Structure formats: structure tokens, C-alpha cells
Amino acid sequence: MVPIRTLTLGVPEPHPLAADVVAKGADALRRAEAVFRDAGYEVQTLRLSTRPVFGDMTPTAAYARDLQAALDDAGLTYCSLGPATSGVETIPDLLIGNDALNCTVRLDGNTAAARPAAEAMLRLAEETEEGFGNFRFAVLACVPPGSPFFPAAYHEGPANLTVGLQGASIAVGAAKGGLDGLSERVAAAVTEEAAPVVRLAERVAAELGVAFGGIDLSPAPNGPDSIGAAFEEITGEFGAPGTLAVAAALTTGIRSTDLPTCGYNGLMLPVMEDVVLARRWEEGRIGLHDLLAYSSVCGTGLDTVPLPGDSSADAIARLLLDVTALAVRLRKPLSARLFPVPGTRDGDRTAFTSEYLTNTTVRW
């Protein structure tokens, strides 16, 4: 059984969220978790996805602290505030010191927000421990509501339950047969693993009185459980010729099932959340433009990419606009979660202590 990376509950109530809404959401998630655990699944996280806060109110640091307190009381460590199109410069005030909160900025149709978003990344780098605040902040382009994965998740419509898997191992197993027939093997393997999860989630959602919003079949990695390893079964080295073809074939397979899906439903290539990708990044085998090229046929964009701490806001903003241009031109969801690492210059090594990140070098 592959692990359940997240059970995410989308709540329809507008901001400001009352403490009882948070408490009821936490109770529903724990009931869902119990059902999955009884069925033998590892459930890694429980998450609350909300309507975009900036669409409901002008959020203040005081509101963020109150919401964090409500989440602490309810035992939840993940809550999305959704994407902003204005007020971007205030987002660090909401996230700093409130470790359960996630927020994003939407750039499609709103490219003027690229520079404020870049400045927010730099401020989060400087004002959170190890710059880890950027784990909870990203820029989005063409990303619809309903994804279970953070920080991109936000909600729209009636309450629902969505599921995200840690499914990198599925892709690795399918890749052992080579590139020929890869898409078909991925589709079959994903269906075999995910269909029971969907049936269980549909049952749980009905018992909770909410809709089932779908499953995001993106094969999320986690350190040594590596999506990069799937590529290297075929190419020998991630970034070698054939990498783009493998990315396309894996994504085709993921999107060829008959399962009810949501979110990205593509290929995730998070540099620092995958030991193989982190190693190839450090070796210079892959770079920003390679990752953007792979995103054209798969994935989520640029994810957990370590940049020098002395990067300029202008340079970061231009990179965010590259991601946005690709998303808009191809009409596909992409995001950018970047890590300017404070105190570092090009070629320095990161020193994150988080269990979620694999250390590597910072560079452009």
C-alpha cells in the first residue's frame, strides 16, 4: 500500500473562520484518518483547505494569529489561505510565526504581482528560521481549486474531501520495464494502487456528509522514495537524454486512468524533497531551464528549488514570470516554490534541518 500523503478537507465557510469551523473540520479529518488507518494505510498529514482569504476580507496579522491558535487547539498543522491577487506584500505578516498557515499568489492575469511575490519570498527567507517559511508559500498560474497538495490548495464550492498519495514508488516499479509501454504500465499500476483508496474515500466522504472531490495521482516523492529513481531506471541519470520523454510518458500514464481526479494530476519534481533530484542538482546535471522544459510535458513547475540568498527580487520575479508564461501558453497548472537561502551565495551548500528537505547546493 502506498502512503496517503494527505487527506484534505475543503471548507466552504468564508473568512474569518470561526474556531468551531476549524474544530469541526479537524474532527471530520480525524474520522477519515481512522477509517484509512483501519484499512491499513499510513496517513501522513491532515489538511484544511479554505476559500481564498483575500477574496473574503483584508487579513491581518492578528487574524492569522487567531486562526493559528484555533488550529493548534484543533490539532491541525496544515491550513491553506488560498491565492492572493492583491495585498501580496502582507503575506509574510500572515505566515511568519504561524507555522500551520500556507498562502499563495496567483500570477496568471496578474503579472504585476511577480515583483511583490519575489519580495515576499526574500522576506520569508530572512525572517523565518533557515528560510523555511518559503515551504509554505508559492506562486500559482492556472492552478484550479481543489488540489489536496499544499501550498497550492484552495477551496471553492461545497465542502469536500480530496486525497493525495505519496506515489513515487509506483512510477519506479513501472519504469523497470523501460520506456516502451511505460504509459500503459503506469496507468495500470496507478489504478491498482489508487482504486481502493478512491472507494474508501468515497465511502468516508458520504459518511461525513461531504462530496468526494477526487484524488491527485501526482506521484509525490519523499526523500529516498524518489521519483528521480524512476527516470534513472530508464535513462541511467536524471537529466540525461530521454528525461523529457520519460516525463511525458509518466504523465500520460497518470492521466490515462478512469479514476476521479483533481489537482495537478501530473509529475512532481521537487528538487529538495527527492534525494536523486537533489544530487543531480548539486552535480549540475539539471538546472532551472531543464526543470521548466520538463514542466512543459508534466509537472508542477519549479518546486523546492534552492537559490542563493543574495538573489535579487528582480531576478526572482523574472523567473516567476517564466513559469507563468509557460502555464498560460500551455493552459496547464504550474507553480513556483522557491527557496532563497539566507546567507548563501552561488555554489554554497544548504544546511536545512527539516526532515522534509534534502540538502544540496544553491545556484541559478
Short mmCIF file of C-alpha atoms in Angstrom, two decimals:
data_model
loop_
_atom_site.label_atom_id
_atom_site.label_comp_id
_atom_site.label_asym_id
_atom_site.label_seq_id
_atom_site.Cartn_x
_atom_site.Cartn_y
_atom_site.Cartn_z
CA MET A 1 0.00 0.00 0.00
CA VAL A 2 1.36 3.41 -0.91
CA PRO A 3 1.20 6.03 1.86
CA ILE A 4 -1.54 8.64 1.91
CA ARG A 5 0.38 11.93 1.80
CA THR A 6 -2.68 13.99 2.66
CA LEU A 7 -6.37 13.88 3.42
CA THR A 8 -7.54 17.42 2.68
CA LEU A 9 -10.91 18.81 3.69
CA GLY A 10 -12.18 21.80 1.74
CA VAL A 11 -14.40 24.01 3.89
CA PRO A 12 -16.91 26.41 2.30
CA GLU A 13 -17.29 28.86 5.17
CA PRO A 14 -15.94 32.35 4.45
CA HIS A 15 -13.14 34.01 6.33
CA PRO A 16 -12.84 34.96 9.11
CA LEU A 17 -13.17 31.31 10.09
CA ALA A 18 -14.73 30.69 13.49
CA ALA A 19 -12.93 28.35 15.86
CA ASP A 20 -15.81 25.89 15.73
CA VAL A 21 -15.47 25.59 11.93
CA VAL A 22 -11.83 24.62 12.42
CA ALA A 23 -12.71 22.20 15.21
CA LYS A 24 -15.44 20.51 13.15
CA GLY A 25 -13.07 20.24 10.20
CA ALA A 26 -10.42 18.63 12.38
CA ASP A 27 -12.94 16.16 13.75
CA ALA A 28 -14.04 15.19 10.24
CA LEU A 29 -10.44 14.70 9.15
CA ARG A 30 -9.65 12.53 12.16
CA ARG A 31 -12.70 10.38 11.45
CA ALA A 32 -11.50 9.95 7.87
CA GLU A 33 -7.98 9.18 9.07
CA ALA A 34 -9.27 6.46 11.38
CA VAL A 35 -11.06 4.70 8.53
CA PHE A 36 -7.94 4.73 6.35
CA ARG A 37 -5.70 3.55 9.18
CA ASP A 38 -8.11 0.73 9.99
CA ALA A 39 -7.82 -0.31 6.35
CA GLY A 40 -4.03 -0.49 6.71
CA TYR A 41 -2.98 2.82 5.16
CA GLU A 42 -0.36 5.17 6.53
CA VAL A 43 -1.87 8.67 6.67
CA GLN A 44 0.89 11.26 6.87
CA THR A 45 -0.98 14.57 7.16
CA LEU A 46 -4.44 16.06 7.66
CA ARG A 47 -5.06 19.41 5.98
CA LEU A 48 -7.72 22.11 5.87
CA SER A 49 -8.25 23.95 2.59
CA THR A 50 -10.15 27.23 2.69
CA ARG A 51 -11.59 29.80 0.35
CA PRO A 52 -9.06 32.48 -0.73
CA VAL A 53 -8.83 34.69 2.33
CA PHE A 54 -8.12 37.81 0.29
CA GLY A 55 -11.44 37.32 -1.51
CA ASP A 56 -13.35 37.44 1.78
CA MET A 57 -11.51 40.04 3.82
CA THR A 58 -8.34 42.03 4.28
CA PRO A 59 -6.48 39.61 6.54
CA THR A 60 -4.40 40.98 9.37
CA ALA A 61 -1.58 39.54 11.42
CA ALA A 62 -4.00 39.42 14.36
CA TYR A 63 -6.42 37.25 12.37
CA ALA A 64 -3.58 34.95 11.33
CA ARG A 65 -2.59 34.53 15.00
CA ASP A 66 -6.19 33.78 15.98
CA LEU A 67 -6.51 31.22 13.21
CA GLN A 68 -3.22 29.62 14.19
CA ALA A 69 -4.48 29.36 17.78
CA ALA A 70 -7.68 27.69 16.60
CA LEU A 71 -5.66 25.24 14.51
CA ASP A 72 -3.39 24.50 17.47
CA ASP A 73 -6.42 23.82 19.65
CA ALA A 74 -7.83 21.52 16.98
CA GLY A 75 -4.53 19.69 16.48
CA LEU A 76 -4.13 20.67 12.81
CA THR A 77 -0.77 21.67 11.37
CA TYR A 78 -1.79 22.49 7.78
CA CYS A 79 -4.26 25.14 6.63
CA SER A 80 -4.32 26.97 3.31
CA LEU A 81 -5.37 30.60 2.95
CA GLY A 82 -5.55 30.35 -0.82
CA PRO A 83 -4.15 32.60 -3.54
CA ALA A 84 -3.97 36.38 -3.41
CA THR A 85 -4.03 38.77 -6.35
CA SER A 86 -3.55 41.89 -4.23
CA GLY A 87 -2.10 42.65 -0.82
CA VAL A 88 0.80 40.34 -1.65
CA GLU A 89 3.23 42.38 0.44
CA THR A 90 1.25 41.48 3.59
CA ILE A 91 1.53 37.70 3.14
CA PRO A 92 4.76 37.36 5.17
CA ASP A 93 2.97 39.03 8.09
CA LEU A 94 0.39 36.24 7.95
CA LEU A 95 2.88 33.37 7.70
CA ILE A 96 5.74 34.42 9.97
CA GLY A 97 5.19 32.85 13.39
CA ASN A 98 2.10 30.95 12.22
CA ASP A 99 3.56 27.66 11.09
CA ALA A 100 0.30 25.95 10.11
CA LEU A 101 -0.66 28.61 7.57
CA ASN A 102 0.05 28.41 3.85
CA CYS A 103 -0.62 31.09 1.25
CA THR A 104 -0.01 31.69 -2.44
CA VAL A 105 -0.06 34.38 -5.10
CA ARG A 106 -1.81 33.98 -8.44
CA LEU A 107 0.07 35.45 -11.40
CA ASP A 108 -1.95 34.41 -14.45
CA GLY A 109 -3.74 37.60 -15.46
CA ASN A 110 -1.88 39.36 -12.67
CA THR A 111 1.77 39.54 -13.70
CA ALA A 112 2.28 42.81 -11.84
CA ALA A 113 2.30 40.75 -8.64
CA ALA A 114 5.53 38.97 -9.64
CA ARG A 115 7.82 41.54 -8.03
CA PRO A 116 5.86 41.72 -4.74
CA ALA A 117 5.79 37.90 -4.67
CA ALA A 118 9.57 37.79 -5.12
CA GLU A 119 10.00 40.33 -2.33
CA ALA A 120 7.76 38.19 -0.11
CA MET A 121 10.00 35.17 -0.77
CA LEU A 122 13.08 37.15 0.19
CA ARG A 123 11.43 38.41 3.35
CA LEU A 124 10.30 34.91 4.35
CA ALA A 125 13.86 33.72 3.75
CA GLU A 126 15.28 36.35 6.08
CA GLU A 127 12.61 36.33 8.80
CA THR A 128 11.89 32.62 9.30
CA GLU A 129 14.26 30.03 10.73
CA GLU A 130 16.51 28.68 7.95
CA GLY A 131 14.25 30.49 5.47
CA PHE A 132 11.80 27.61 5.87
CA GLY A 133 8.81 29.95 5.62
CA ASN A 134 9.06 29.53 1.85
CA PHE A 135 7.96 25.91 2.30
CA ARG A 136 4.50 27.37 2.92
CA PHE A 137 4.44 29.95 0.12
CA ALA A 138 4.27 29.65 -3.66
CA VAL A 139 3.26 31.42 -6.83
CA LEU A 140 0.50 29.83 -8.93
CA ALA A 141 -0.51 30.09 -12.56
CA CYS A 142 -3.63 28.41 -13.97
CA VAL A 143 -3.98 26.24 -10.85
CA PRO A 144 -7.66 25.46 -10.21
CA PRO A 145 -9.24 24.97 -6.78
CA GLY A 146 -9.50 21.51 -5.31
CA SER A 147 -5.92 20.28 -5.12
CA PRO A 148 -5.12 18.33 -1.94
CA PHE A 149 -1.42 19.29 -2.11
CA PHE A 150 -0.03 22.32 -0.30
CA PRO A 151 0.78 25.14 -0.53
CA ALA A 152 -1.25 25.32 -3.79
CA ALA A 153 -4.53 24.06 -2.30
CA TYR A 154 -7.56 26.31 -2.05
CA HIS A 155 -11.27 25.63 -1.96
CA GLU A 156 -14.37 26.59 -3.91
CA GLY A 157 -17.94 25.35 -3.59
CA PRO A 158 -19.48 22.89 -1.11
CA ALA A 159 -17.35 21.03 1.43
CA ASN A 160 -15.36 18.15 0.01
CA LEU A 161 -12.67 15.60 0.77
CA THR A 162 -9.68 15.12 -1.53
CA VAL A 163 -6.73 12.73 -1.36
CA GLY A 164 -3.08 12.94 -2.36
CA LEU A 165 -0.73 9.95 -2.47
CA GLN A 166 2.99 9.53 -1.94
CA GLY A 167 3.18 7.52 -5.11
CA ALA A 168 6.75 7.80 -6.39
CA SER A 169 7.32 4.09 -5.81
CA ILE A 170 4.51 3.27 -8.26
CA ALA A 171 6.39 5.06 -11.02
CA VAL A 172 9.67 3.38 -10.08
CA GLY A 173 8.12 -0.06 -10.38
CA ALA A 174 6.55 0.73 -13.74
CA ALA A 175 9.81 2.18 -15.08
CA LYS A 176 11.66 -1.11 -14.64
CA GLY A 177 10.19 -2.25 -17.96
CA GLY A 178 11.79 0.59 -19.93
CA LEU A 179 10.30 3.41 -21.97
CA ASP A 180 8.29 1.27 -24.39
CA GLY A 181 4.87 0.71 -22.88
CA LEU A 182 5.68 2.90 -19.86
CA SER A 183 2.46 4.90 -20.02
CA GLU A 184 0.33 1.76 -20.09
CA ARG A 185 2.21 0.20 -17.17
CA VAL A 186 1.93 3.40 -15.14
CA ALA A 187 -1.80 3.65 -15.77
CA ALA A 188 -2.33 0.03 -14.73
CA ALA A 189 -0.14 0.31 -11.62
CA VAL A 190 -1.70 3.60 -10.52
CA THR A 191 -5.19 2.20 -10.99
CA GLU A 192 -4.35 -0.91 -8.97
CA GLU A 193 -2.97 1.15 -6.06
CA ALA A 194 -5.37 4.09 -6.14
CA ALA A 195 -8.73 2.49 -6.95
CA PRO A 196 -9.13 1.05 -3.41
CA VAL A 197 -8.18 4.45 -1.98
CA VAL A 198 -10.87 6.12 -4.08
CA ARG A 199 -13.52 3.63 -2.99
CA LEU A 200 -12.60 4.18 0.64
CA ALA A 201 -12.56 7.96 0.24
CA GLU A 202 -15.96 7.95 -1.44
CA ARG A 203 -17.38 5.94 1.45
CA VAL A 204 -15.78 8.21 4.05
CA ALA A 205 -16.97 11.37 2.32
CA ALA A 206 -20.53 10.06 2.24
CA GLU A 207 -20.35 9.22 5.95
CA LEU A 208 -19.09 12.75 6.67
CA GLY A 209 -21.82 14.31 4.56
CA VAL A 210 -19.39 16.00 2.15
CA ALA A 211 -18.59 15.50 -1.52
CA PHE A 212 -15.64 13.46 -2.69
CA GLY A 213 -13.53 15.92 -4.67
CA GLY A 214 -11.18 13.38 -6.25
CA ILE A 215 -7.65 12.04 -5.93
CA ASP A 216 -4.48 13.76 -7.15
CA LEU A 217 -2.44 10.97 -8.70
CA SER A 218 0.75 13.02 -8.89
CA PRO A 219 3.47 10.57 -7.75
CA ALA A 220 4.78 12.68 -4.89
CA PRO A 221 8.26 11.72 -3.67
CA ASN A 222 9.65 11.91 -0.15
CA GLY A 223 13.42 11.84 0.23
CA PRO A 224 14.63 8.33 -0.66
CA ASP A 225 11.17 7.45 -2.02
CA SER A 226 12.30 9.13 -5.22
CA ILE A 227 10.57 9.99 -8.48
CA GLY A 228 14.05 10.67 -9.86
CA ALA A 229 14.81 6.98 -9.39
CA ALA A 230 12.02 6.15 -11.86
CA PHE A 231 13.76 8.20 -14.53
CA GLU A 232 17.12 6.63 -13.80
CA GLU A 233 15.71 3.14 -14.31
CA ILE A 234 15.44 4.19 -17.96
CA THR A 235 17.92 7.00 -18.63
CA GLY A 236 20.64 5.97 -16.18
CA GLU A 237 20.81 9.53 -14.91
CA PHE A 238 18.16 12.16 -14.36
CA GLY A 239 18.82 14.96 -16.82
CA ALA A 240 20.38 12.68 -19.46
CA PRO A 241 18.88 12.44 -22.96
CA GLY A 242 15.47 10.78 -22.70
CA THR A 243 14.48 12.55 -19.47
CA LEU A 244 11.88 14.68 -21.25
CA ALA A 245 10.45 11.61 -22.98
CA VAL A 246 10.17 9.75 -19.68
CA ALA A 247 8.46 12.75 -18.08
CA ALA A 248 5.92 12.84 -20.88
CA ALA A 249 5.28 9.10 -20.74
CA LEU A 250 4.85 9.07 -16.96
CA THR A 251 2.39 11.96 -17.12
CA THR A 252 0.42 10.33 -19.93
CA GLY A 253 0.10 7.20 -17.82
CA ILE A 254 -1.00 9.13 -14.74
CA ARG A 255 -3.67 10.88 -16.77
CA SER A 256 -4.90 7.74 -18.52
CA THR A 257 -6.85 6.23 -15.65
CA ASP A 258 -10.63 6.31 -15.27
CA LEU A 259 -10.34 7.44 -11.65
CA PRO A 260 -11.95 10.70 -10.44
CA THR A 261 -9.02 13.07 -10.22
CA CYS A 262 -8.28 16.58 -9.03
CA GLY A 263 -5.37 18.97 -8.63
CA TYR A 264 -2.19 18.79 -10.69
CA ASN A 265 -2.57 15.11 -11.56
CA GLY A 266 0.89 15.25 -13.12
CA LEU A 267 4.52 14.75 -12.28
CA MET A 268 6.15 16.44 -9.28
CA LEU A 269 9.88 17.20 -9.48
CA PRO A 270 10.66 18.90 -6.15
CA VAL A 271 14.43 19.34 -6.05
CA MET A 272 14.94 19.24 -2.29
CA GLU A 273 12.20 16.71 -1.50
CA ASP A 274 13.84 13.97 -3.56
CA VAL A 275 17.33 12.60 -2.90
CA VAL A 276 18.04 11.81 -6.55
CA LEU A 277 16.93 15.21 -7.80
CA ALA A 278 18.90 16.96 -5.04
CA ARG A 279 22.03 15.02 -6.02
CA ARG A 280 21.66 15.75 -9.74
CA TRP A 281 21.03 19.43 -8.97
CA GLU A 282 24.22 19.53 -6.89
CA GLU A 283 26.16 17.86 -9.69
CA GLY A 284 24.89 20.41 -12.19
CA ARG A 285 23.11 17.73 -14.23
CA ILE A 286 19.86 19.71 -14.10
CA GLY A 287 19.09 23.40 -13.84
CA LEU A 288 16.19 25.80 -13.86
CA HIS A 289 15.68 25.69 -17.61
CA ASP A 290 15.74 21.88 -17.60
CA LEU A 291 13.04 21.82 -14.94
CA LEU A 292 10.95 24.29 -16.93
CA ALA A 293 11.34 22.13 -20.03
CA TYR A 294 10.17 19.05 -18.14
CA SER A 295 7.24 21.07 -16.79
CA SER A 296 6.06 21.64 -20.35
CA VAL A 297 5.10 17.96 -20.62
CA CYS A 298 4.37 17.12 -16.99
CA GLY A 299 4.69 18.54 -13.59
CA THR A 300 4.03 21.27 -11.17
CA GLY A 301 6.62 23.81 -12.29
CA LEU A 302 9.55 24.72 -10.04
CA ASP A 303 9.34 23.17 -6.59
CA THR A 304 11.65 23.46 -3.56
CA VAL A 305 14.40 24.95 -5.73
CA PRO A 306 17.30 26.37 -3.67
CA LEU A 307 18.53 29.80 -4.80
CA PRO A 308 21.36 31.95 -3.44
CA GLY A 309 20.35 34.19 -0.57
CA ASP A 310 21.77 37.23 -2.38
CA SER A 311 19.39 36.74 -5.32
CA SER A 312 17.67 39.95 -6.34
CA ALA A 313 13.92 40.43 -6.30
CA ASP A 314 14.08 41.35 -9.97
CA ALA A 315 15.78 38.08 -10.92
CA ILE A 316 13.30 36.01 -8.92
CA ALA A 317 10.37 37.95 -10.38
CA ARG A 318 11.58 37.23 -13.92
CA LEU A 319 11.80 33.53 -13.09
CA LEU A 320 8.25 33.60 -11.73
CA LEU A 321 7.11 35.22 -14.97
CA ASP A 322 8.80 32.42 -16.95
CA VAL A 323 6.75 29.86 -15.06
CA THR A 324 3.60 31.92 -15.58
CA ALA A 325 4.24 32.32 -19.31
CA LEU A 326 4.63 28.56 -19.70
CA ALA A 327 1.44 27.85 -17.76
CA VAL A 328 -0.62 30.38 -19.69
CA ARG A 329 0.73 29.38 -23.09
CA LEU A 330 0.15 25.67 -22.46
CA ARG A 331 -3.04 26.20 -20.42
CA LYS A 332 -1.81 23.97 -17.64
CA PRO A 333 -1.39 24.39 -13.87
CA LEU A 334 2.12 25.30 -12.76
CA SER A 335 3.56 26.77 -9.59
CA ALA A 336 6.85 28.01 -8.20
CA ARG A 337 8.02 27.32 -4.66
CA LEU A 338 11.49 28.80 -4.42
CA PHE A 339 13.96 28.86 -1.54
CA PRO A 340 16.34 31.81 -1.46
CA VAL A 341 18.65 30.51 1.28
CA PRO A 342 19.73 33.32 3.63
CA GLY A 343 23.45 33.95 3.91
CA THR A 344 24.39 31.89 0.87
CA ARG A 345 25.96 32.64 -2.49
CA ASP A 346 26.03 30.67 -5.71
CA GLY A 347 27.67 27.28 -5.09
CA ASP A 348 27.19 27.23 -1.31
CA ARG A 349 25.54 24.23 0.30
CA THR A 350 22.25 24.35 2.16
CA ALA A 351 22.02 23.32 5.81
CA PHE A 352 18.32 22.68 6.34
CA THR A 353 17.44 20.60 9.39
CA SER A 354 13.91 19.79 8.23
CA GLU A 355 13.14 16.11 7.71
CA TYR A 356 11.27 17.13 4.56
CA LEU A 357 14.26 18.58 2.70
CA THR A 358 17.45 17.04 1.29
CA ASN A 359 20.42 19.40 1.39
CA THR A 360 22.11 20.37 -1.85
CA THR A 361 23.78 23.43 -3.37
CA VAL A 362 22.23 26.79 -4.14
CA ARG A 363 22.61 28.18 -7.63
CA TRP A 364 20.92 29.80 -10.57
#
